[in-house]
Coordinates of C-alpha atoms in Angstrom, one line a residue:
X11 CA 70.9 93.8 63.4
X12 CA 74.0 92.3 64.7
X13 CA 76.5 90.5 62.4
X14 CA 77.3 86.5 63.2
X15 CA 80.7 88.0 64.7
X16 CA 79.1 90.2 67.2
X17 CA 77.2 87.6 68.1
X18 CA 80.4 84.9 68.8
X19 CA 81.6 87.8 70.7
X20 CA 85.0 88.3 68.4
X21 CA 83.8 91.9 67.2
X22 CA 85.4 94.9 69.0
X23 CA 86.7 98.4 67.7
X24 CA 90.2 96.0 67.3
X25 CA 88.6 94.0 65.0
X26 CA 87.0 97.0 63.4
X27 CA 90.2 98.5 62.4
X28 CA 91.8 94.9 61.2
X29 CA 88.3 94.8 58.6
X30 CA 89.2 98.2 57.3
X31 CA 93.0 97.8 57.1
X32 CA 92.1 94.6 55.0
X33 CA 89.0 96.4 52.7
X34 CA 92.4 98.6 52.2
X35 CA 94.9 96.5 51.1
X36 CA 92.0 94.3 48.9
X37 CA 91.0 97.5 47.0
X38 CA 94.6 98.9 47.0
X39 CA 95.8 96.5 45.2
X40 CA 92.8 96.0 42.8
X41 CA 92.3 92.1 44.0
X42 CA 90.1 89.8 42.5
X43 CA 90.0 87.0 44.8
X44 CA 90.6 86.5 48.7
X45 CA 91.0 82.8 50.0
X46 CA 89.1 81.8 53.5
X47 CA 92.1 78.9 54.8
X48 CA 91.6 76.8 57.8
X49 CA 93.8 74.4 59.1
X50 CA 92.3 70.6 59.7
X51 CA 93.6 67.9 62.0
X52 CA 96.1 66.9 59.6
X53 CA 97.6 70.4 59.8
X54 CA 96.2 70.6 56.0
X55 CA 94.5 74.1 54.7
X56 CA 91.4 74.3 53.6
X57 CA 88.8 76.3 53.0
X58 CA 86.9 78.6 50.2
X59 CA 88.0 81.6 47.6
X60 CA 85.1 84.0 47.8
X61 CA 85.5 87.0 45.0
X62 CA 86.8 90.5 47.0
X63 CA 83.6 92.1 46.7
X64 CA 82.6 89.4 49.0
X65 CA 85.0 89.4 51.7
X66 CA 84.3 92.1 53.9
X67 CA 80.4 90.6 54.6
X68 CA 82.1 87.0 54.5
X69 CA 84.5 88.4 57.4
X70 CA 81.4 89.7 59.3
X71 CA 79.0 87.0 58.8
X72 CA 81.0 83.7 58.3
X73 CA 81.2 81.4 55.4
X74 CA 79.9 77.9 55.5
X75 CA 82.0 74.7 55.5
X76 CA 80.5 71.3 55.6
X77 CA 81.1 69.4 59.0
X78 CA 82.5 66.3 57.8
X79 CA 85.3 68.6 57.0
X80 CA 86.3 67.9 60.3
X81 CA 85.7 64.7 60.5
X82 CA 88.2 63.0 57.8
X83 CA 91.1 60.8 57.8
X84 CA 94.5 61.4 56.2
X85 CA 93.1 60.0 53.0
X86 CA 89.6 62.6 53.4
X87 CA 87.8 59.9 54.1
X88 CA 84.9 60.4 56.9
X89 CA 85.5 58.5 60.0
X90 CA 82.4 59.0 61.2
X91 CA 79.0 57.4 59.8
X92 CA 77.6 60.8 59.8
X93 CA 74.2 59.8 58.1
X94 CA 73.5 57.5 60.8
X95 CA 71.1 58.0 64.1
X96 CA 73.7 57.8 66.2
X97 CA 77.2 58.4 64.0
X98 CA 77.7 61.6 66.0
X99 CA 76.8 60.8 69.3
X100 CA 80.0 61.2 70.8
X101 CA 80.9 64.9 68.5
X102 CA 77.7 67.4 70.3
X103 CA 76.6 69.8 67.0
X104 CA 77.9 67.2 64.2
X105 CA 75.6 65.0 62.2
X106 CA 73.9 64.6 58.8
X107 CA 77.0 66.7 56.7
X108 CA 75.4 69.7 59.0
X109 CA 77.3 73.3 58.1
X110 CA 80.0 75.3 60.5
X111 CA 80.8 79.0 60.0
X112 CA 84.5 79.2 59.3
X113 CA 85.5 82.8 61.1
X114 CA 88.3 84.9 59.5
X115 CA 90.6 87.0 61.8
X116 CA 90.7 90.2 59.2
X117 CA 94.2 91.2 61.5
X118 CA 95.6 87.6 59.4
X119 CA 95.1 89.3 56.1
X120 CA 97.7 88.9 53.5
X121 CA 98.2 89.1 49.6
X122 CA 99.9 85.8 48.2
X123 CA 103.0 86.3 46.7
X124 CA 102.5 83.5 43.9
X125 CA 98.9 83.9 43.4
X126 CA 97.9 87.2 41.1
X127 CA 95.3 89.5 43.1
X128 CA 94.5 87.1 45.7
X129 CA 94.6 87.7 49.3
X130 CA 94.5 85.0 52.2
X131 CA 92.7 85.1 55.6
X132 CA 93.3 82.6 58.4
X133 CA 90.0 81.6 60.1
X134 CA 88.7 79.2 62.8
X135 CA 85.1 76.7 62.6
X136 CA 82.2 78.1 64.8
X137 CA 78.9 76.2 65.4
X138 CA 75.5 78.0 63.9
X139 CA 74.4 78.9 67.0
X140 CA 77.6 81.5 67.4
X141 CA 79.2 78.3 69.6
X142 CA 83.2 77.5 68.9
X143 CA 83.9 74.3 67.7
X144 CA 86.2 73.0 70.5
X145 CA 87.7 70.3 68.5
X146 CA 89.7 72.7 66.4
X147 CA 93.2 72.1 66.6
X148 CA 94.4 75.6 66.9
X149 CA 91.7 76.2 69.6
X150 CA 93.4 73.3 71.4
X151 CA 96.9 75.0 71.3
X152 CA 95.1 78.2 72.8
X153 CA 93.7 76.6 75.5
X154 CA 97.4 75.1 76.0
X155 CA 98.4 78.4 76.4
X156 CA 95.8 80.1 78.6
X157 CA 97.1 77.6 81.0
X158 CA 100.5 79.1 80.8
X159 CA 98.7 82.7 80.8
X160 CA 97.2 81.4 84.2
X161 CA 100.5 80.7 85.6
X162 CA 101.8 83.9 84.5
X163 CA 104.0 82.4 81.7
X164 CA 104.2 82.3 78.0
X165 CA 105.9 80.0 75.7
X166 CA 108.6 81.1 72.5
X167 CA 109.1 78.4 69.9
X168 CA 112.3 78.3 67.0
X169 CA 111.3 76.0 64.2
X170 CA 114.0 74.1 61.9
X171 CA 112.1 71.9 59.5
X172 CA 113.5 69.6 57.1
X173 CA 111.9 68.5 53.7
X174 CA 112.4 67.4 50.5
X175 CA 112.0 69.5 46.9
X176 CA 111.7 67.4 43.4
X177 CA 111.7 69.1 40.1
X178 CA 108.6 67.9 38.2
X179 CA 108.9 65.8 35.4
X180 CA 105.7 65.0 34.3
X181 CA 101.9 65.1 35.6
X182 CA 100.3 62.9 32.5
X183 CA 100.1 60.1 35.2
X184 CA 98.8 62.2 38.0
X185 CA 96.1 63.5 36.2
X186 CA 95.2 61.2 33.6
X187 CA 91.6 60.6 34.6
X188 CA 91.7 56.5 33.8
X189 CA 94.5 56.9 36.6
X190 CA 92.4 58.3 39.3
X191 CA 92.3 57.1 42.6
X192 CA 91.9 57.7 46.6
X193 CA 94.5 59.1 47.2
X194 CA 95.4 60.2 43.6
X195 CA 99.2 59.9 42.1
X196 CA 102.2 62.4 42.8
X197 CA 103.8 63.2 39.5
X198 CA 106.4 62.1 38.3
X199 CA 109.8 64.2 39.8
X200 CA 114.4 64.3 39.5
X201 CA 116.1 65.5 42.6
X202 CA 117.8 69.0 43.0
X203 CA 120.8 68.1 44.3
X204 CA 122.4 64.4 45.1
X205 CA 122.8 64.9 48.5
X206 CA 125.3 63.2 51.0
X207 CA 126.8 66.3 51.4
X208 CA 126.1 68.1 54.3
X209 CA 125.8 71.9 53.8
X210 CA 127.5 71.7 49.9
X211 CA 128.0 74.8 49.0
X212 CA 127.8 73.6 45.2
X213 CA 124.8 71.5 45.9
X214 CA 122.9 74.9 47.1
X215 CA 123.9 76.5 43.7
X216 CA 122.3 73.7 42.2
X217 CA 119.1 74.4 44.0
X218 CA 119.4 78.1 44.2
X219 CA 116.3 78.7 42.2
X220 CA 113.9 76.3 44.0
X221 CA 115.1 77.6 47.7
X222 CA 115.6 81.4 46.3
X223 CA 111.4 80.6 45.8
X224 CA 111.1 79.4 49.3
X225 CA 112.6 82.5 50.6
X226 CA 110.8 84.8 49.0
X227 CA 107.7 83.6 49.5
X228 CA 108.1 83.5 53.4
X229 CA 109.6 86.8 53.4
X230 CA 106.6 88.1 51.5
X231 CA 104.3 86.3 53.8
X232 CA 106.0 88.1 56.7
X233 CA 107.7 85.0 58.2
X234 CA 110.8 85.4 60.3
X235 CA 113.1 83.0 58.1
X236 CA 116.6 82.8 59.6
X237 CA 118.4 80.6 57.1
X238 CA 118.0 78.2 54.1
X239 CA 120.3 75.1 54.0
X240 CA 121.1 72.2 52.2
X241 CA 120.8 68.8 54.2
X242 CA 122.1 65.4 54.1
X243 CA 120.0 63.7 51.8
X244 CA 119.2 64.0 48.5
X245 CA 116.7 66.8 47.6
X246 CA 116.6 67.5 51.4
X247 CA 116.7 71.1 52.4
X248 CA 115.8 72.8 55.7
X249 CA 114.4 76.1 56.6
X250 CA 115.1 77.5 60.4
X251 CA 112.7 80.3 61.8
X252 CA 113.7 83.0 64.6
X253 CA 111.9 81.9 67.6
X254 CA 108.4 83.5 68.1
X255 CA 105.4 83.4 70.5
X256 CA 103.9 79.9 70.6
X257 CA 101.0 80.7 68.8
X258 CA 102.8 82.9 65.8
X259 CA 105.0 80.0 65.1
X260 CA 102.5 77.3 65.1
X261 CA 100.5 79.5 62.6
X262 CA 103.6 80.3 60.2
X263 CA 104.3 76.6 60.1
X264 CA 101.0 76.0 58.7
X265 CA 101.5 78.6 56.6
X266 CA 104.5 78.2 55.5
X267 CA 104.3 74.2 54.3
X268 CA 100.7 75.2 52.1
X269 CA 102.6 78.3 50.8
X270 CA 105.5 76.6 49.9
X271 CA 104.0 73.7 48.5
X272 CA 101.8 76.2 46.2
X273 CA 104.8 78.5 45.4
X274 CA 107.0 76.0 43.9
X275 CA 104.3 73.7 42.5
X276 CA 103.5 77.1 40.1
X277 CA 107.4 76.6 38.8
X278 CA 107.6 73.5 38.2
X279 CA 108.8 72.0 41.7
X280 CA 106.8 69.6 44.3
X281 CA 107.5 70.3 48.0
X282 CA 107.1 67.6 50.0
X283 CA 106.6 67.6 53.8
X284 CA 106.4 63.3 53.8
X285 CA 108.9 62.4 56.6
X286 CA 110.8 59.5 54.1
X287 CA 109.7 59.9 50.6
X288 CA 109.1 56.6 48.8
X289 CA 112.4 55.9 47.1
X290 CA 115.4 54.6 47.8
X291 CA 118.9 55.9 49.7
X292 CA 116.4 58.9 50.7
X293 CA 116.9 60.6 54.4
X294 CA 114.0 61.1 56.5
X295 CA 113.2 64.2 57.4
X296 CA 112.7 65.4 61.1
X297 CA 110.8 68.8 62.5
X298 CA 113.1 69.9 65.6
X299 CA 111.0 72.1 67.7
X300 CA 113.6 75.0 69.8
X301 CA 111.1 76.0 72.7
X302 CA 111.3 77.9 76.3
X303 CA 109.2 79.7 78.7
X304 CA 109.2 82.9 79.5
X305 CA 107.5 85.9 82.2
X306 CA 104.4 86.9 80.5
X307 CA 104.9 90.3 81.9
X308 CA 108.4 90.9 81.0
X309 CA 110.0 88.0 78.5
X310 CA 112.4 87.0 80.7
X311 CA 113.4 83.3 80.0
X312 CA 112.7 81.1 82.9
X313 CA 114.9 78.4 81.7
X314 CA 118.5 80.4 82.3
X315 CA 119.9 80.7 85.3
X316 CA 123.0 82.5 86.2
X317 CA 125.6 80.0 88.1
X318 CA 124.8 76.0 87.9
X319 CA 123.2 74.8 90.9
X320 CA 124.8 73.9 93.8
X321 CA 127.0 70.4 93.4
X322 CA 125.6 70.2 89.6
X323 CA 127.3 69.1 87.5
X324 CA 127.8 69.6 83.4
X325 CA 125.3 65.7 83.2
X326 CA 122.7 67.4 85.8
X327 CA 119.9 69.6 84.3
X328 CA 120.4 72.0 87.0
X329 CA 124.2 72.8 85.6
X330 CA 121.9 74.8 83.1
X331 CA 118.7 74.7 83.2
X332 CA 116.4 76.4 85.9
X333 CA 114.4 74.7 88.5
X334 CA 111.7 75.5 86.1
X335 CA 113.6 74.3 82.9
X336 CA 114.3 71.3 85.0
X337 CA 110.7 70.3 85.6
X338 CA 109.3 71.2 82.7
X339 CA 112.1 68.9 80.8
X340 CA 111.3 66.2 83.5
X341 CA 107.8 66.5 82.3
X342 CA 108.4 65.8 78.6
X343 CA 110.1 62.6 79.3
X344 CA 107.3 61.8 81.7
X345 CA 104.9 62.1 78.8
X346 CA 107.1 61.2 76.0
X347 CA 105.3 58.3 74.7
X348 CA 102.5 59.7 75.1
X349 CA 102.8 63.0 73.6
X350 CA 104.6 60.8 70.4
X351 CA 101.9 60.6 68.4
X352 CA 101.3 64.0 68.5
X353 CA 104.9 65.1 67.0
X354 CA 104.8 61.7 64.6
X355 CA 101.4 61.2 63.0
X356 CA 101.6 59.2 60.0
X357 CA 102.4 55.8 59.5
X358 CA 105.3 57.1 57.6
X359 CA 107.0 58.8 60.3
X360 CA 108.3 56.3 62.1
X361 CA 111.0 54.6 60.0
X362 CA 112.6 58.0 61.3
X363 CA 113.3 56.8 64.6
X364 CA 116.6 54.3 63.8
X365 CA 120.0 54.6 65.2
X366 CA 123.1 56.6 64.7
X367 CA 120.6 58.7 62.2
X368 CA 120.3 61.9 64.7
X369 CA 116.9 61.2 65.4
X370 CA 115.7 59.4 68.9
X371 CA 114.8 56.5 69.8
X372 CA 114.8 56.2 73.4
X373 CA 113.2 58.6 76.1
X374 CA 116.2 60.8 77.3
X375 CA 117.7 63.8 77.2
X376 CA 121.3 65.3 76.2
X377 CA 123.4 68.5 76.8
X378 CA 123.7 69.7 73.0
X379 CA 123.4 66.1 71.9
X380 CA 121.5 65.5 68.6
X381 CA 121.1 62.0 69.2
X382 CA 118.9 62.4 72.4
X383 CA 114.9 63.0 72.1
X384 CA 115.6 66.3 74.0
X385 CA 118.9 68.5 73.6
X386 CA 119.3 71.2 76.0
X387 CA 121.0 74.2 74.6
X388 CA 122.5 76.9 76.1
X389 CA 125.0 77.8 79.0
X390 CA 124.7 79.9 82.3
X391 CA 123.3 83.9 81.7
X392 CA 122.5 82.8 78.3
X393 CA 118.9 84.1 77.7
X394 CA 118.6 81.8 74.7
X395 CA 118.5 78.3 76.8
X396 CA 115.9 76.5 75.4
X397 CA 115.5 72.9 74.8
X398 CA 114.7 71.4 71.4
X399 CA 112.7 68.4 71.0
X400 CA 113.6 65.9 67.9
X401 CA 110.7 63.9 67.4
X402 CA 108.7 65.5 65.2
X403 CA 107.6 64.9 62.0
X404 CA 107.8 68.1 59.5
X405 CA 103.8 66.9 58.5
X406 CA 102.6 66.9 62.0
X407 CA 99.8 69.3 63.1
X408 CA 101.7 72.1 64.5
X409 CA 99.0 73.4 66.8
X410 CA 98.6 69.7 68.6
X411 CA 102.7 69.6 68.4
X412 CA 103.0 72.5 70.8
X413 CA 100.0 71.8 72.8
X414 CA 101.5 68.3 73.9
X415 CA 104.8 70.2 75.1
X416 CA 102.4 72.7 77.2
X417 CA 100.3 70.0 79.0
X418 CA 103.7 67.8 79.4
X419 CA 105.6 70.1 80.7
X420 CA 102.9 72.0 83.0
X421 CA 102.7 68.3 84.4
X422 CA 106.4 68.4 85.3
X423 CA 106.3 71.4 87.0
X424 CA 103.0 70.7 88.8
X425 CA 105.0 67.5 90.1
X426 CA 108.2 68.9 90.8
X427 CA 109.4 66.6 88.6
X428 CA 113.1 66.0 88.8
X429 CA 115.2 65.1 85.4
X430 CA 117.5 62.1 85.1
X431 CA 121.1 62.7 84.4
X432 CA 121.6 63.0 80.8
X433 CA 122.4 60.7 78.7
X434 CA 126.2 60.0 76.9
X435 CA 125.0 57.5 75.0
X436 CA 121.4 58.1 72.9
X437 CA 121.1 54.7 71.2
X438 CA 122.4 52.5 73.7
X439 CA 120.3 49.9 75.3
X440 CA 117.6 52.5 77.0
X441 CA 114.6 51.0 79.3
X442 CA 112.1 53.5 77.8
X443 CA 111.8 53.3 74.1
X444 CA 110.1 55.9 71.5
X445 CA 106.8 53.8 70.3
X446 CA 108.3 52.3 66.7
X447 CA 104.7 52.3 65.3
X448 CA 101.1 54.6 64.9
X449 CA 99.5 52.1 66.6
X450 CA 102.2 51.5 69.8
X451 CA 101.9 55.6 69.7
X452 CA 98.5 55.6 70.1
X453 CA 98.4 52.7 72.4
X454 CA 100.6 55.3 74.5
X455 CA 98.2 58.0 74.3
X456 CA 95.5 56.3 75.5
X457 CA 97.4 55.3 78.7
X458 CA 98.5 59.1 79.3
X459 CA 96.0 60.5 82.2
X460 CA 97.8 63.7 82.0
X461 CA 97.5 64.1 78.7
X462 CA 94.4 63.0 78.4
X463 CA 93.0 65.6 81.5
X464 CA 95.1 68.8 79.5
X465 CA 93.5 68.0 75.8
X466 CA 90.4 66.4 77.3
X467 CA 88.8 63.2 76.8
X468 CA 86.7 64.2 74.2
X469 CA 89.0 65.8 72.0
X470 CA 91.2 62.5 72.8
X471 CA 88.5 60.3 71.8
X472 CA 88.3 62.3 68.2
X473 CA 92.0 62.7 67.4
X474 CA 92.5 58.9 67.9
X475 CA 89.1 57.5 66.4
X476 CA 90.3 59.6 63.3
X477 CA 94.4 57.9 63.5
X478 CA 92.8 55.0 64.5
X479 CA 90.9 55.0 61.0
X480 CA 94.6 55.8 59.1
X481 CA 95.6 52.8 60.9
X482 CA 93.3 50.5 59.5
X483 CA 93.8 51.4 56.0
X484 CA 97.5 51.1 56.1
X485 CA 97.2 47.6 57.9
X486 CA 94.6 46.4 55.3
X487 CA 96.8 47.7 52.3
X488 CA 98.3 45.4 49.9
X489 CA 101.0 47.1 48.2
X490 CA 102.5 49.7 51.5
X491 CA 104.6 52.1 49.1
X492 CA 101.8 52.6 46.8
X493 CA 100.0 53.4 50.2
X494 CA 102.7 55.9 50.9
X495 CA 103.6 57.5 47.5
X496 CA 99.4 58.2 47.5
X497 CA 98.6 58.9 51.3
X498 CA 101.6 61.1 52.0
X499 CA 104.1 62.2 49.0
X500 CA 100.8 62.8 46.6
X501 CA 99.8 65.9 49.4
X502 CA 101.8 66.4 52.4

């Protein structure tokens, strides 16, 4: 009789191997427990621990995950009236709390560094009848990136995410049941360094052990961490990644926030992912996303080009950038509004986007300038030109992130777009402004025709029911930072 994978069609002697490596590794290092992680449309993991014993069968045949799962706001609240006639009616195979299969990909396996005798599996939600679940969010980045495979290109992403680390003080509040509530309380937390200080060499001493924590568990996890730093604000750190394929990055950012988050928690620390944490003098924090496309056949970067084009000069994308590079940039400014709400989902993330703070607020583009939404890096025969977008937010959903680049930038070249010259002046007085809010971002969405037709309506429809859900709650809530310290600093 066939197993649930055979049926999806993911078995093959690839996959065969990938189970035994990981029976392997789970009996080789005597473990106990192996979890089953999923990332949601918050970018949040979930999913089951299932004893070892169990996790060779569970890889084979699924393990069940209620629906709704799917269906929840930042706050997990369901924004769908699932137990109704017609709650669903819009979400084909959802209703009534129904189950999904969530799918482990055994070639993911990995033993937690922080967690004794436990391994981790990354999986993705499949429908009972051996269906994917399209709505997925890292199914949406992989069709993003079968249209590149179509055009014979692939896409390389460099990550440098900013956050914040507290040393916990106390957790009475946080988990004194009389206290509970949706969201629940973040403890109670002291900095790890004052900040102000750009790159302190003292202030790194002070948070050696913290950050020494975050290294070792993304080394251990296999991640290709490139540097630790301290940042401008107090507690803020940053982490920078070497750039990887597209779909490698997105899935060690997910990774790497739930890791770190667990990691430190276990000594003492809370990692938080919140763009502004909810206390004063604080710096928000920005996720700068480093990204290029390359031959699919050969990795050559399509964005370099030897000599600048002909009567370019240093303000003209073409004194850099490819005809390609120039399109696909032309396409992101195209869609920048659009796309916003993408890189920025929470309410939160928006009181990012203020002058002289080297993060955007207009729709432009610079040469190496960190006040511009896009900064093109690199010079002529450098096979490292790439262009980094700024508006991110380090809680957004990386594999919707990336995908909003792809179907932006596809639309540019499609187009023949041409970039503007760039900008010398980022927060001067720009037409095009950055949406300052969730809902003006959303409002931007929904008037995107590009964006719409590369995600698809339906999966539009979903993402922005579900925002439009966070929306209400924040605009109905009385006291906003208690909204915030709960909604975002509690858990992202």
């Amino acid at each position: 009789m066939s197993t649930f994978a055979q049926r999806c069609g993911l078995h093959d002697a690839a996959r065969e191997a990938a189970l035994v490596r990981a029976e392997r590794l789970i009996a080789g290092a005597s473990l106990e427990l192996v979890r089953f992680a999923w990332c949601d449309l918050h970018g949040v993991t979930r999913g089951k621990t299932l004893v070892a014993s169990a996790a060779r069968r569970a890889m084979e045949e699924g393990v069940g995950l209620v629906s709704t799962l799917m269906l929840k706001d930042a706050s997990d609240r369901t924004a769908y009236k699932v137990f109704e006639p017609d709650g669903t009616a819009s979400l084909p195979g959802f209703g009534f709390a129904n189950n999904l299969l969530l799918m482990a990909d055994p070639a993911s396996f990995r033993q937690l560094p922080w967690a004794g005798q436990t391994g981790w599996v990354q999986g993705q939600p499949w429908f009972q009848d051996g269906t994917p679940v399209e709505l997925d969010t890292r199914r949406v980045l992989q069709r993003a990136l079968r249209r590149l495979a179509d055009a014979g290109l692939a896409m390389r992403c460099g990550l440098e995410v900013e956050f914040h680390i507290y040393r916990i003080e106390d957790t009475r509040e946080q988990l004194d049941p009389q206290l509970a509530g949706w969201p629940g309380l973040p403890p109670a937390v002291r900095m790890i360094h004052p900040g102000y200080n750009l790159l302190n060499d003292a202030w790194f001493d002070m948070a050696e052990e913290p950050l020494r924590i975050v290294q070792r568990t993304a080394q251990a996890l296999g991640m290709p961490l490139l540097s630790l730093e301290i940042e401008l604000g107090p507690s803020q750190v940053e982490a920078v990644f070497e750039a990887t394929d597209a779909l490698a990055a997105a899935d060690n950012m997910v990774l790497f926030r739930s890791a770190v988050k667990q990691a430190l928690r276990c000594a003492g620390y809370h990692a938080s992912f919140m763009c502004r944490p909810p206390f004063p003098n604080i710096m928000s924090s920005g996720w700068h996303l480093h990204q290029s496309l390359v031959d699919a056949r050969s990795g050559r970067n399509l964005f370099s080009r030897d000599a600048p084009a002909d009567g370019s000069t240093p303000a003209d994308a073409g004194y850099t950038l490819s005809r390609l590079g120039e399109q696909y940039l032309a396409g992101l400014l195209a869609h920048a509004r659009g796309m916003t709400v993408f890189c920025t989902p929470s309410v939160n993330g928006f009181g990012r986007f203020r002058p002289n703070a080297l993060a955007p607020q207009s729709v432009l583009w610079g040469r190496d300038n960190r006040g511009a939404m896009l900064r093109v890096i690199g010079e002529c025969g450098d096979g490292a030109t790439r262009i980094e977008n700024r508006i991110g937010e380090p809680a957004a959903n990386p594999y919707l992130y990336l995908a909003s680049q792809i179907h932006a930038g596809l639309d540019g070249i499609a187009h023949a777009l041409e970039a503007p010259p760039a900008t010398d002046a980022p927060y001067g007085d720009a037409s095009d402004r950055l949406p300052t809010s969730l809902g003006e971002a959303l409002d931007a969405l929904a008037g995107d025709a590009a964006l719409a037709e590369g995600f698809g309506q339906s999966f539009i429809g979903y993402f922005t029911r579900i925002k439009r859900s966070d929306l209400q709650r924040w605009d109905s809530a009385q006291d906003k930072e208690d909204f915030e310290r709960r909604e975002y600093f509690s858990r992202f």
